[in-house]
Amino acid sequence: MIKDLHILKEKFLQGKILPTKWLGDSPDRFDTYVNWASKVNHVTELGVYTGLATTAFLLGNPKVLRSYDITSKYFKIRPQLEEIAKQVNIDFKFQLANSCSVEIEPTEMLFIDTNHKEEITTRELQLHHSKVSKYILLHDTTAWPGVMFAIKKFLPKHKEWKIIHQDKKGAGLTILGKKI
Ligand SMILES: C[S@@+](CC[C@H](N)C(=O)[O-])C[C@H]1O[C@@H](n2cnc3c(N)ncnc32)[C@H](O)[C@@H]1O
């Protein structure tokens, strides 16, 4: 079953899981997503699309993965991931929901990769940050300046969070860590 996740990984990296139009540099970040998910027991994901990061998070082997998107149109590998998760004993649930209104469960790590507009990211951070105990990962912080504007407005009002990792290459990835 883990082998099946590795096969899916290779397909994503080879651009064989379609469509690829919104993936940006996500294939290059696959292992980064695995690594961060492997640090925690509970992961929450906003913006699933074809399921690249979902596959990576399952490879990180958390106990729980909650994934949300406003559509499942592109998530063709959903039944396969649900079956693999069952076999490897990861509590995985995908739910159709809007990131700006859904009530998420308490989680250790939140991954935000939805529509990248400043007002949407602002809403997502405001609505969910208090449910997150360790990390908030935001993709596309270089490609979509609105995401970074939202982070810069969020941080001064929420001193418990700070930037712990920033990669400006490609589409960019910024990680916030909660101060203990
Ligand atoms: C850039 S893609 C996500 C890529 C995905 N994280 C990956 O690694 O392959 C953006 C996704 O966010 C979804 N989306 C956009 N706005 C949303 C919202 N407000 N709530 C939930 N999902 C949203 C879109 O339907 C789309 O599937």
PDB file of C-alpha atoms and ligand atoms in Angstrom:
ATOM      1  CA  MET A   1       0.000   0.000   0.000  1.00  0.00           C
ATOM      2  CA  ILE A   2       2.855   2.418   0.781  1.00  0.00           C
ATOM      3  CA  LYS A   3       4.239   1.195  -2.540  1.00  0.00           C
ATOM      4  CA  ASP A   4       1.017   2.439  -4.204  1.00  0.00           C
ATOM      5  CA  LEU A   5       1.581   5.907  -2.718  1.00  0.00           C
ATOM      6  CA  HIS A   6       5.099   5.887  -4.191  1.00  0.00           C
ATOM      7  CA  ILE A   7       3.680   4.899  -7.582  1.00  0.00           C
ATOM      8  CA  LEU A   8       1.226   7.820  -7.374  1.00  0.00           C
ATOM      9  CA  LYS A   9       4.104  10.100  -6.388  1.00  0.00           C
ATOM     10  CA  GLU A  10       6.036   9.111  -9.526  1.00  0.00           C
ATOM     11  CA  LYS A  11       2.949   9.704 -11.674  1.00  0.00           C
ATOM     12  CA  PHE A  12       2.543  13.194 -10.176  1.00  0.00           C
ATOM     13  CA  LEU A  13       6.224  13.984 -10.735  1.00  0.00           C
ATOM     14  CA  GLN A  14       5.976  12.805 -14.344  1.00  0.00           C
ATOM     15  CA  GLY A  15       2.879  14.959 -14.944  1.00  0.00           C
ATOM     16  CA  LYS A  16       0.737  11.905 -15.614  1.00  0.00           C
ATOM     17  CA  ILE A  17      -2.067  12.805 -13.211  1.00  0.00           C
ATOM     18  CA  LEU A  18      -4.127  15.406 -15.011  1.00  0.00           C
ATOM     19  CA  PRO A  19      -4.920  18.243 -15.242  1.00  0.00           C
ATOM     20  CA  THR A  20      -1.648  19.850 -14.198  1.00  0.00           C
ATOM     21  CA  LYS A  21      -2.592  23.482 -14.839  1.00  0.00           C
ATOM     22  CA  TRP A  22      -2.830  24.562 -11.185  1.00  0.00           C
ATOM     23  CA  LEU A  23       0.063  22.506  -9.882  1.00  0.00           C
ATOM     24  CA  GLY A  24       2.763  25.163 -10.350  1.00  0.00           C
ATOM     25  CA  ASP A  25       5.870  23.936  -8.587  1.00  0.00           C
ATOM     26  CA  SER A  26       3.982  21.506  -6.318  1.00  0.00           C
ATOM     27  CA  PRO A  27       5.729  18.432  -7.823  1.00  0.00           C
ATOM     28  CA  ASP A  28       9.098  19.935  -6.725  1.00  0.00           C
ATOM     29  CA  ARG A  29       7.744  20.315  -3.190  1.00  0.00           C
ATOM     30  CA  PHE A  30       6.414  16.777  -2.854  1.00  0.00           C
ATOM     31  CA  ASP A  31       9.156  15.604  -0.460  1.00  0.00           C
ATOM     32  CA  THR A  32       8.901  18.831   1.549  1.00  0.00           C
ATOM     33  CA  TYR A  33       5.205  18.098   2.104  1.00  0.00           C
ATOM     34  CA  VAL A  34       6.024  14.508   3.152  1.00  0.00           C
ATOM     35  CA  ASN A  35       8.631  15.776   5.631  1.00  0.00           C
ATOM     36  CA  TRP A  36       6.370  18.327   7.303  1.00  0.00           C
ATOM     37  CA  ALA A  37       3.476  15.873   7.573  1.00  0.00           C
ATOM     38  CA  SER A  38       5.820  13.329   9.165  1.00  0.00           C
ATOM     39  CA  LYS A  39       6.431  15.733  12.103  1.00  0.00           C
ATOM     40  CA  VAL A  40       2.782  15.686  13.248  1.00  0.00           C
ATOM     41  CA  ASN A  41      -0.173  13.408  13.960  1.00  0.00           C
ATOM     42  CA  HIS A  42      -2.970  15.578  12.559  1.00  0.00           C
ATOM     43  CA  VAL A  43      -2.886  17.371   9.206  1.00  0.00           C
ATOM     44  CA  THR A  44      -5.556  19.603   7.631  1.00  0.00           C
ATOM     45  CA  GLU A  45      -5.440  20.569   3.982  1.00  0.00           C
ATOM     46  CA  LEU A  46      -7.375  23.378   2.241  1.00  0.00           C
ATOM     47  CA  GLY A  47      -7.326  23.011  -1.567  1.00  0.00           C
ATOM     48  CA  VAL A  48      -6.882  19.461  -2.843  1.00  0.00           C
ATOM     49  CA  TYR A  49      -7.208  19.717  -6.653  1.00  0.00           C
ATOM     50  CA  THR A  50      -5.814  16.447  -8.104  1.00  0.00           C
ATOM     51  CA  GLY A  51      -4.458  15.263  -4.724  1.00  0.00           C
ATOM     52  CA  LEU A  52      -0.707  15.769  -5.065  1.00  0.00           C
ATOM     53  CA  ALA A  53      -0.180  17.200  -1.579  1.00  0.00           C
ATOM     54  CA  THR A  54      -2.794  14.766  -0.223  1.00  0.00           C
ATOM     55  CA  THR A  55      -0.651  11.876  -1.476  1.00  0.00           C
ATOM     56  CA  ALA A  56       2.466  13.465   0.038  1.00  0.00           C
ATOM     57  CA  PHE A  57       0.752  13.984   3.394  1.00  0.00           C
ATOM     58  CA  LEU A  58      -0.362  10.333   3.487  1.00  0.00           C
ATOM     59  CA  LEU A  59       3.261   9.328   2.836  1.00  0.00           C
ATOM     60  CA  GLY A  60       4.193  11.416   5.879  1.00  0.00           C
ATOM     61  CA  ASN A  61       2.066   8.935   7.847  1.00  0.00           C
ATOM     62  CA  PRO A  62       0.091  11.172  10.218  1.00  0.00           C
ATOM     63  CA  LYS A  63      -2.687   9.547  12.243  1.00  0.00           C
ATOM     64  CA  VAL A  64      -5.360  11.873  10.799  1.00  0.00           C
ATOM     65  CA  LEU A  65      -5.670  13.780   7.501  1.00  0.00           C
ATOM     66  CA  ARG A  66      -8.615  16.104   6.784  1.00  0.00           C
ATOM     67  CA  SER A  67      -8.808  17.523   3.252  1.00  0.00           C
ATOM     68  CA  TYR A  68     -11.229  20.162   1.929  1.00  0.00           C
ATOM     69  CA  ASP A  69     -12.011  21.554  -1.506  1.00  0.00           C
ATOM     70  CA  ILE A  70     -14.992  23.294  -3.084  1.00  0.00           C
ATOM     71  CA  THR A  71     -14.948  20.678  -5.846  1.00  0.00           C
ATOM     72  CA  SER A  72     -14.022  17.018  -6.226  1.00  0.00           C
ATOM     73  CA  LYS A  73     -14.024  17.286 -10.019  1.00  0.00           C
ATOM     74  CA  TYR A  74     -10.269  16.927 -10.303  1.00  0.00           C
ATOM     75  CA  PHE A  75      -9.760  14.528  -7.398  1.00  0.00           C
ATOM     76  CA  LYS A  76      -9.978  11.348  -9.471  1.00  0.00           C
ATOM     77  CA  ILE A  77      -7.627   9.405  -7.210  1.00  0.00           C
ATOM     78  CA  ARG A  78      -9.904   9.941  -4.194  1.00  0.00           C
ATOM     79  CA  PRO A  79     -11.201   6.302  -4.036  1.00  0.00           C
ATOM     80  CA  GLN A  80      -7.645   4.998  -4.345  1.00  0.00           C
ATOM     81  CA  LEU A  81      -6.336   7.257  -1.569  1.00  0.00           C
ATOM     82  CA  GLU A  82      -9.288   6.363   0.671  1.00  0.00           C
ATOM     83  CA  GLU A  83      -8.543   2.659   0.203  1.00  0.00           C
ATOM     84  CA  ILE A  84      -4.790   3.102   0.807  1.00  0.00           C
ATOM     85  CA  ALA A  85      -5.457   5.211   3.922  1.00  0.00           C
ATOM     86  CA  LYS A  86      -7.728   2.481   5.299  1.00  0.00           C
ATOM     87  CA  GLN A  87      -5.063  -0.161   4.694  1.00  0.00           C
ATOM     88  CA  VAL A  88      -2.281   1.842   6.348  1.00  0.00           C
ATOM     89  CA  ASN A  89      -4.517   2.900   9.235  1.00  0.00           C
ATOM     90  CA  ILE A  90      -4.633   6.643   8.562  1.00  0.00           C
ATOM     91  CA  ASP A  91      -7.947   8.307   9.379  1.00  0.00           C
ATOM     92  CA  PHE A  92      -8.406  10.221   6.092  1.00  0.00           C
ATOM     93  CA  LYS A  93     -11.499  12.190   5.109  1.00  0.00           C
ATOM     94  CA  PHE A  94     -12.112  14.415   2.098  1.00  0.00           C
ATOM     95  CA  GLN A  95     -14.982  16.884   2.397  1.00  0.00           C
ATOM     96  CA  LEU A  96     -16.543  19.312  -0.065  1.00  0.00           C
ATOM     97  CA  ALA A  97     -16.371  22.644   1.746  1.00  0.00           C
ATOM     98  CA  ASN A  98     -15.417  26.269   1.377  1.00  0.00           C
ATOM     99  CA  SER A  99     -12.228  27.115   3.269  1.00  0.00           C
ATOM    100  CA  CYS A 100     -13.755  30.447   4.263  1.00  0.00           C
ATOM    101  CA  SER A 101     -16.662  28.928   6.165  1.00  0.00           C
ATOM    102  CA  VAL A 102     -15.781  25.349   7.134  1.00  0.00           C
ATOM    103  CA  GLU A 103     -15.193  24.581  10.803  1.00  0.00           C
ATOM    104  CA  ILE A 104     -12.015  22.504  10.974  1.00  0.00           C
ATOM    105  CA  GLU A 105     -11.047  20.141  13.787  1.00  0.00           C
ATOM    106  CA  PRO A 106      -8.171  21.005  16.113  1.00  0.00           C
ATOM    107  CA  THR A 107      -5.076  20.173  14.084  1.00  0.00           C
ATOM    108  CA  GLU A 108      -1.300  20.322  14.374  1.00  0.00           C
ATOM    109  CA  MET A 109      -0.585  21.395  10.818  1.00  0.00           C
ATOM    110  CA  LEU A 110      -2.697  23.408   8.365  1.00  0.00           C
ATOM    111  CA  PHE A 111      -1.813  23.559   4.668  1.00  0.00           C
ATOM    112  CA  ILE A 112      -3.399  26.420   2.693  1.00  0.00           C
ATOM    113  CA  ASP A 113      -3.391  26.174  -1.107  1.00  0.00           C
ATOM    114  CA  THR A 114      -6.734  27.518  -2.390  1.00  0.00           C
ATOM    115  CA  ASN A 115      -7.315  30.632  -4.492  1.00  0.00           C
ATOM    116  CA  HIS A 116      -4.434  32.756  -3.167  1.00  0.00           C
ATOM    117  CA  LYS A 117      -6.253  36.092  -3.068  1.00  0.00           C
ATOM    118  CA  GLU A 118      -5.397  38.399  -0.178  1.00  0.00           C
ATOM    119  CA  GLU A 119      -8.930  38.610   1.235  1.00  0.00           C
ATOM    120  CA  ILE A 120      -9.420  34.835   1.022  1.00  0.00           C
ATOM    121  CA  THR A 121      -6.073  34.060   2.715  1.00  0.00           C
ATOM    122  CA  THR A 122      -6.863  36.663   5.376  1.00  0.00           C
ATOM    123  CA  ARG A 123     -10.189  34.971   6.051  1.00  0.00           C
ATOM    124  CA  GLU A 124      -8.586  31.502   6.130  1.00  0.00           C
ATOM    125  CA  LEU A 125      -5.930  32.598   8.619  1.00  0.00           C
ATOM    126  CA  GLN A 126      -8.444  34.418  10.835  1.00  0.00           C
ATOM    127  CA  LEU A 127     -10.927  31.555  10.830  1.00  0.00           C
ATOM    128  CA  HIS A 128      -8.549  28.648  11.396  1.00  0.00           C
ATOM    129  CA  HIS A 129      -5.354  29.788  13.125  1.00  0.00           C
ATOM    130  CA  SER A 130      -6.608  29.172  16.662  1.00  0.00           C
ATOM    131  CA  LYS A 131      -7.325  25.505  15.801  1.00  0.00           C
ATOM    132  CA  VAL A 132      -3.708  24.924  14.738  1.00  0.00           C
ATOM    133  CA  SER A 133      -1.146  23.980  17.374  1.00  0.00           C
ATOM    134  CA  LYS A 134       2.129  23.825  15.400  1.00  0.00           C
ATOM    135  CA  TYR A 135       2.473  24.814  11.736  1.00  0.00           C
ATOM    136  CA  ILE A 136       0.644  26.689   8.988  1.00  0.00           C
ATOM    137  CA  LEU A 137       2.058  26.059   5.502  1.00  0.00           C
ATOM    138  CA  LEU A 138       1.077  28.498   2.765  1.00  0.00           C
ATOM    139  CA  HIS A 139       1.889  27.659  -0.831  1.00  0.00           C
ATOM    140  CA  ASP A 140       2.354  30.235  -3.620  1.00  0.00           C
ATOM    141  CA  THR A 141       3.674  33.054  -1.436  1.00  0.00           C
ATOM    142  CA  THR A 142       5.893  34.272  -4.284  1.00  0.00           C
ATOM    143  CA  ALA A 143       3.610  33.648  -7.276  1.00  0.00           C
ATOM    144  CA  TRP A 144       0.591  35.237  -5.585  1.00  0.00           C
ATOM    145  CA  PRO A 145       1.636  38.383  -3.656  1.00  0.00           C
ATOM    146  CA  GLY A 146      -1.806  38.568  -2.010  1.00  0.00           C
ATOM    147  CA  VAL A 147      -0.927  35.520   0.113  1.00  0.00           C
ATOM    148  CA  MET A 148       2.167  37.262   1.503  1.00  0.00           C
ATOM    149  CA  PHE A 149       0.228  40.522   2.076  1.00  0.00           C
ATOM    150  CA  ALA A 150      -2.287  38.532   4.130  1.00  0.00           C
ATOM    151  CA  ILE A 151       0.516  36.923   6.187  1.00  0.00           C
ATOM    152  CA  LYS A 152       2.145  40.322   6.818  1.00  0.00           C
ATOM    153  CA  LYS A 153      -1.136  41.732   8.106  1.00  0.00           C
ATOM    154  CA  PHE A 154      -1.847  38.626  10.193  1.00  0.00           C
ATOM    155  CA  LEU A 155       1.485  38.347  12.036  1.00  0.00           C
ATOM    156  CA  PRO A 156       1.531  41.684  13.947  1.00  0.00           C
ATOM    157  CA  LYS A 157      -1.928  40.878  15.355  1.00  0.00           C
ATOM    158  CA  HIS A 158      -1.025  37.294  16.269  1.00  0.00           C
ATOM    159  CA  LYS A 159       2.302  37.372  18.081  1.00  0.00           C
ATOM    160  CA  GLU A 160       2.069  33.657  18.852  1.00  0.00           C
ATOM    161  CA  TRP A 161       2.913  32.963  15.190  1.00  0.00           C
ATOM    162  CA  LYS A 162       6.186  33.640  13.367  1.00  0.00           C
ATOM    163  CA  ILE A 163       7.722  32.737  10.021  1.00  0.00           C
ATOM    164  CA  ILE A 164       9.947  29.690  10.535  1.00  0.00           C
ATOM    165  CA  HIS A 165      10.662  28.822   6.916  1.00  0.00           C
ATOM    166  CA  GLN A 166      10.488  30.751   3.681  1.00  0.00           C
ATOM    167  CA  ASP A 167      11.380  29.497   0.236  1.00  0.00           C
ATOM    168  CA  LYS A 168      10.980  32.154  -2.456  1.00  0.00           C
ATOM    169  CA  LYS A 169      11.925  29.860  -5.339  1.00  0.00           C
ATOM    170  CA  GLY A 170       9.260  29.117  -7.945  1.00  0.00           C
ATOM    171  CA  ALA A 171       5.775  29.714  -6.609  1.00  0.00           C
ATOM    172  CA  GLY A 172       7.125  30.032  -3.053  1.00  0.00           C
ATOM    173  CA  LEU A 173       6.310  28.389   0.256  1.00  0.00           C
ATOM    174  CA  THR A 174       6.067  30.080   3.639  1.00  0.00           C
ATOM    175  CA  ILE A 175       5.687  28.212   6.923  1.00  0.00           C
ATOM    176  CA  LEU A 176       4.440  29.775  10.148  1.00  0.00           C
ATOM    177  CA  GLY A 177       5.286  28.157  13.463  1.00  0.00           C
ATOM    178  CA  LYS A 178       3.424  28.662  16.725  1.00  0.00           C
ATOM    179  CA  LYS A 179       5.583  29.923  19.554  1.00  0.00           C
ATOM    180  CA  ILE A 180       5.303  27.695  22.609  1.00  0.00           C
TER     181      ILE A 180
HETATM  182  C1  LIG B   1      -3.764  25.269  -6.534  1.00  0.00           C
HETATM  183  S1  LIG B   1      -5.031  24.058  -6.424  1.00  0.00           S
HETATM  184  C2  LIG B   1      -4.486  23.045  -5.070  1.00  0.00           C
HETATM  185  C3  LIG B   1      -3.312  22.193  -5.413  1.00  0.00           C
HETATM  186  C4  LIG B   1      -3.088  21.089  -4.413  1.00  0.00           C
HETATM  187  N1  LIG B   1      -2.824  21.617  -3.087  1.00  0.00           N
HETATM  188  C5  LIG B   1      -1.953  20.185  -4.834  1.00  0.00           C
HETATM  189  O1  LIG B   1      -0.981  20.070  -4.111  1.00  0.00           O
HETATM  190  O2  LIG B   1      -2.033  19.598  -5.897  1.00  0.00           O
HETATM  191  C6  LIG B   1      -6.316  25.003  -5.681  1.00  0.00           C
HETATM  192  C7  LIG B   1      -7.541  24.199  -5.259  1.00  0.00           C
HETATM  193  O3  LIG B   1      -8.234  24.986  -4.292  1.00  0.00           O
HETATM  194  C8  LIG B   1      -9.620  24.848  -4.486  1.00  0.00           C
HETATM  195  N2  LIG B   1     -10.263  26.031  -3.902  1.00  0.00           N
HETATM  196  C9  LIG B   1     -10.293  27.292  -4.374  1.00  0.00           C
HETATM  197  N3  LIG B   1     -10.946  28.100  -3.532  1.00  0.00           N
HETATM  198  C10 LIG B   1     -11.338  27.332  -2.481  1.00  0.00           C
HETATM  199  C11 LIG B   1     -12.044  27.575  -1.285  1.00  0.00           C
HETATM  200  N4  LIG B   1     -12.482  28.809  -0.970  1.00  0.00           N
HETATM  201  N5  LIG B   1     -12.268  26.544  -0.440  1.00  0.00           N
HETATM  202  C12 LIG B   1     -11.825  25.293  -0.719  1.00  0.00           C
HETATM  203  N6  LIG B   1     -11.144  24.998  -1.845  1.00  0.00           N
HETATM  204  C13 LIG B   1     -10.895  26.002  -2.718  1.00  0.00           C
HETATM  205  C14 LIG B   1      -9.790  24.703  -5.996  1.00  0.00           C
HETATM  206  O4  LIG B   1     -11.001  24.039  -6.307  1.00  0.00           O
HETATM  207  C15 LIG B   1      -8.545  23.894  -6.369  1.00  0.00           C
HETATM  208  O5  LIG B   1      -8.815  22.516  -6.418  1.00  0.00           O
END
